[in-house]
Structures are given as structure tokens and as C-alpha cells.
PDB file of C-alpha atoms in Angstrom:
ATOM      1  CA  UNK Y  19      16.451 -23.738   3.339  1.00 68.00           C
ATOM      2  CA  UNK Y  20      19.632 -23.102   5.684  1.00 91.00           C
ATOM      3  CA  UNK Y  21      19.911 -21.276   8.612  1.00 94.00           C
ATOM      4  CA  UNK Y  22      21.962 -18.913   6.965  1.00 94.00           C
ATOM      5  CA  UNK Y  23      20.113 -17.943   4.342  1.00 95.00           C
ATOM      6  CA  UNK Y  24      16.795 -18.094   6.530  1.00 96.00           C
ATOM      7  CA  UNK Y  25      19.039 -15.432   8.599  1.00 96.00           C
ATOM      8  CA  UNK Y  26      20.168 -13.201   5.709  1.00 96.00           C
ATOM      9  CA  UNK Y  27      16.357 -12.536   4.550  1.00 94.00           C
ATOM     10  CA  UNK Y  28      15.806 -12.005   7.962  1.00 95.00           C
ATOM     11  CA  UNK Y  29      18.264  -9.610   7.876  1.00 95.00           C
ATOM     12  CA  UNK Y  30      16.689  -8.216   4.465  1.00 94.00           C
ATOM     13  CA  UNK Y  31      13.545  -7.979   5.798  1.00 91.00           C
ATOM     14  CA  UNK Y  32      14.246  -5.907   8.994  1.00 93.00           C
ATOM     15  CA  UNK Y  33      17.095  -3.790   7.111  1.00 92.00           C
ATOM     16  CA  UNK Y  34      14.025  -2.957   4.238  1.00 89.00           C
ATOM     17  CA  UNK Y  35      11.151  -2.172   7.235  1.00 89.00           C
ATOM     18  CA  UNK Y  36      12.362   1.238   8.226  1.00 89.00           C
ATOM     19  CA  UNK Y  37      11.965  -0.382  12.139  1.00 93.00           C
ATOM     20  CA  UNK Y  38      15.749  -0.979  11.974  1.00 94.00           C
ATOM     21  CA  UNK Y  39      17.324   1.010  14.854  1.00 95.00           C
ATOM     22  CA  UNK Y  40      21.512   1.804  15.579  1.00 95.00           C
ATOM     23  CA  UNK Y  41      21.709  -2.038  17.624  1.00 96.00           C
ATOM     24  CA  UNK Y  42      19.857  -3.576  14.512  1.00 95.00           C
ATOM     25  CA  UNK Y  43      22.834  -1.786  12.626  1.00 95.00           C
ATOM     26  CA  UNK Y  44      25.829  -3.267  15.116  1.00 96.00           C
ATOM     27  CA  UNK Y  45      24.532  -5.970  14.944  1.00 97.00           C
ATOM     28  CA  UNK Y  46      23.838  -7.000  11.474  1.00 96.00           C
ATOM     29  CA  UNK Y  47      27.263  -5.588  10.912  1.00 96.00           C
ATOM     30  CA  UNK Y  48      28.819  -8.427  13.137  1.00 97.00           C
ATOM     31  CA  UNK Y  49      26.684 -10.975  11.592  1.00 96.00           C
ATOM     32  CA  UNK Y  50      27.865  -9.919   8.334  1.00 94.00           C
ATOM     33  CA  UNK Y  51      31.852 -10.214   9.664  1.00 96.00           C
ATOM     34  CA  UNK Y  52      31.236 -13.778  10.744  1.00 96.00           C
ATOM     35  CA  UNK Y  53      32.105 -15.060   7.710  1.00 96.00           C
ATOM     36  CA  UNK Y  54      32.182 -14.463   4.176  1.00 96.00           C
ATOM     37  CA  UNK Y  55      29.290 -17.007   3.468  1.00 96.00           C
ATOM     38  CA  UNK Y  56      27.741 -14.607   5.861  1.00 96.00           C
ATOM     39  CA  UNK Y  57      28.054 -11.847   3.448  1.00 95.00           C
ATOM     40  CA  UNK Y  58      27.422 -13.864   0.369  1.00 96.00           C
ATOM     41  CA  UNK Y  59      24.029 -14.520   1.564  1.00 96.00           C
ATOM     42  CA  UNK Y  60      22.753 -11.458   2.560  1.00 96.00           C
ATOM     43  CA  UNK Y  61      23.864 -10.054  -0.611  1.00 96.00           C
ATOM     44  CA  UNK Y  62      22.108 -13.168  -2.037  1.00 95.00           C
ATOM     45  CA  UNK Y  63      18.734 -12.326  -0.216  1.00 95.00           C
ATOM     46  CA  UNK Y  64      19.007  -8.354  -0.893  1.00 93.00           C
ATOM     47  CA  UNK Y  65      18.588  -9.077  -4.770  1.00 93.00           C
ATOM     48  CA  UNK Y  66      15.684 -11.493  -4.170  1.00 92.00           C
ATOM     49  CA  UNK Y  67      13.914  -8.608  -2.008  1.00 89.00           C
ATOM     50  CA  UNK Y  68      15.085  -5.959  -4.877  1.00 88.00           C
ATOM     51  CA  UNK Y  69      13.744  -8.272  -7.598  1.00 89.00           C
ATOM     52  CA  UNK Y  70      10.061  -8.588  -5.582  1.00 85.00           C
ATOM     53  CA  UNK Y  71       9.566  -5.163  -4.839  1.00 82.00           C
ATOM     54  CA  UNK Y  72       7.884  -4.462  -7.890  1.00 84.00           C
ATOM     55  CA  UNK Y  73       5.431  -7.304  -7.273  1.00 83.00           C
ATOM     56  CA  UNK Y  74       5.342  -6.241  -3.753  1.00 81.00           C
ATOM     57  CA  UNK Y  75       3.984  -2.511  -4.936  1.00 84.00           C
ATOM     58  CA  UNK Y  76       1.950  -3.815  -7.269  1.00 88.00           C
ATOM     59  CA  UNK Y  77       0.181  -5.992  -4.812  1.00 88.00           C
ATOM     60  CA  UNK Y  78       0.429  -3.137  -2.447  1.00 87.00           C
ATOM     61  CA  UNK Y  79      -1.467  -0.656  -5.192  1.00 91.00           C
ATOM     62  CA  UNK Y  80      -4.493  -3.865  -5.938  1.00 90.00           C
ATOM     63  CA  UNK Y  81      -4.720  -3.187  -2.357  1.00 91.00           C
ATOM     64  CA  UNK Y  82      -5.106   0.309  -1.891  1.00 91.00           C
ATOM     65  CA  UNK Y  83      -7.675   0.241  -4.608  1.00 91.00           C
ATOM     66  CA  UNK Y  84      -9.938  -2.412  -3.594  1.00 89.00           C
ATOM     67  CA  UNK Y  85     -10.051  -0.507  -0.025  1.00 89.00           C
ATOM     68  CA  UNK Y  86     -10.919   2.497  -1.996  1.00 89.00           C
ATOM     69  CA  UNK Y  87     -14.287   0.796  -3.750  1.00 87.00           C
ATOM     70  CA  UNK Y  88     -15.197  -0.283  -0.926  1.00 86.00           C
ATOM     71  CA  UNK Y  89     -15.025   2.489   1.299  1.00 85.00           C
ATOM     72  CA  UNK Y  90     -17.043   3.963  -1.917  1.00 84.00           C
ATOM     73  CA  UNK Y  91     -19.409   1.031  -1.720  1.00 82.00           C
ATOM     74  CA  UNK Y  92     -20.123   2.018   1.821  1.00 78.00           C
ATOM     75  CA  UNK Y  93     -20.230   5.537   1.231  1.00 77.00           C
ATOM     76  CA  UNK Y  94     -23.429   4.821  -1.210  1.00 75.00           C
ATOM     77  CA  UNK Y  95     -25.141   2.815   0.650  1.00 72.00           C
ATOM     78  CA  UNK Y  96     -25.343   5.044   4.004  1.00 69.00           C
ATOM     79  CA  UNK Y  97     -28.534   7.247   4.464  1.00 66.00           C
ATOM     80  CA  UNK Y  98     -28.450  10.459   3.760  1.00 60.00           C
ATOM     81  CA  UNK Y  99     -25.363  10.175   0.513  1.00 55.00           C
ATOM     82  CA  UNK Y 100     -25.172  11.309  -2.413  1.00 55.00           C
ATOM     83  CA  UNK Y 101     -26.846   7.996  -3.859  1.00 53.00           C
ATOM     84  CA  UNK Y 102     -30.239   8.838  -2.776  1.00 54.00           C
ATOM     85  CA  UNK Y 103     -29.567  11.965  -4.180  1.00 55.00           C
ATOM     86  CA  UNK Y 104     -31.538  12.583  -7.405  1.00 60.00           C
ATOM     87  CA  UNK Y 105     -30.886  15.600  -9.918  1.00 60.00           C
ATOM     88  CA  UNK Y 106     -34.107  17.539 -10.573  1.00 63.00           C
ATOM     89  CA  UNK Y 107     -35.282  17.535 -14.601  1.00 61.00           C
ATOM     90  CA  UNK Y 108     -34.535  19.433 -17.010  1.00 59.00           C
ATOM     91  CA  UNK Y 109     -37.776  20.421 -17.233  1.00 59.00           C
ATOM     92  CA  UNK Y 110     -38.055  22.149 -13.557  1.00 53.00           C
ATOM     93  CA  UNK Y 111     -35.250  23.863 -14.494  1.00 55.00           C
ATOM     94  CA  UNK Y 112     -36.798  25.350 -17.425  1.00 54.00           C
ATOM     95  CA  UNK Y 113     -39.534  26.397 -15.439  1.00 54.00           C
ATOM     96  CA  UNK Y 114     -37.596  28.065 -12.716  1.00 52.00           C
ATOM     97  CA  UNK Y 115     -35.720  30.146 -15.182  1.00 53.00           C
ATOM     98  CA  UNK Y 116     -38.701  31.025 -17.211  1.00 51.00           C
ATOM     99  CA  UNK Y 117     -38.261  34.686 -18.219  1.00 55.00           C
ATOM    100  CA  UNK Y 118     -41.826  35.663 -16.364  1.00 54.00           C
ATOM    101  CA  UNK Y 119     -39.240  36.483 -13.504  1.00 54.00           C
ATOM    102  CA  UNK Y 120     -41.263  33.913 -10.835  1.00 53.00           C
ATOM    103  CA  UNK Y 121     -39.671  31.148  -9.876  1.00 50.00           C
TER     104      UNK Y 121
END
């Protein structure tokens, strides 16, 4: 890969992060005025970082859920949760309710 394209994804990649600050800005705008081969390629790497963001949040959502099970996972298997936890028959309920008014 060449230096200049290396640089424009570079450029895509910082410009995308939401870290960019105002001397990011001046200064990818005199990169870009170097040349028009310069421009080219940034607009070159912008499409290839357009055209993976959608495999980007999908591998960003595969993510999120496998943290989720196993924060869940972990969440079952600590004393004291709601996995030791065991409803009471139907029966006992029946007898708690019984219309002799004791409980």
C-alpha cells in the first residue's frame, strides 16, 4: 500500500473517531491542498470506511450481546440470585389461600 493512501485512512480513521480536535481540522485541510492525489485518496478511503460501517456495527452489536450473556451467566451463578431461587408449588399456594381464612 502507498504512503498516501496509508495516510488518507489515517486521515479517515481519526476524522470518523469523534477525537478529532480544530488542529486535526487545519491540518488535514493542508494535507488535503497538497495535491490533488491528496484529495483523491482520502475521498478514496472515506467510501471504504462508509462501505464497512455496516460490518463494523454489526460486529459492534455480536459484541454488545455476547457481553450481555455473560454478564447474565455471572449474574446466575453468584450466591444469593435469582437462580437459586425456586417458586413455591402450586399446591402451597392452594393451601395458603384455602377459604378456612388460616394461612
Amino acid at each position: 500500500m502507498k504512503t498516501l493512501q496509508r495516510e488518507a485512512q489515517a486521515w479517515a480513521v481519526r476524522l470518523a473517531s469523534g477525537q478529532a480536535d480544530e488542529d486535526d481540522a487545519r491540518a488535514f485541510k493542508a494535507w488535503c491542498a497538497r495535491s490533488r492525489a491528496h484529495a483523491q485518496a482520502f475521498a478514496q478511503a472515506r467510501e471504504v470506511w462508509r462501505a464497512m460501517a455496516p460490518a463494523g456495527l454489526q460486529l459492534r452489536r455480536q459484541e454488545e450481546r455476547a457481553v450481555r450473556h455473560r454478564l447474565r451467566r455471572r449474574r446466575a451463578a453468584a450466591p444469593g440470585s435469582a437462580a437459586r431461587w425456586r417458586p413455591r408449588s402450586p399446591t402451597s399456594r392452594c393451601r395458603r389461600r384455602s377459604g378456612s381464612g388460616r394461612r
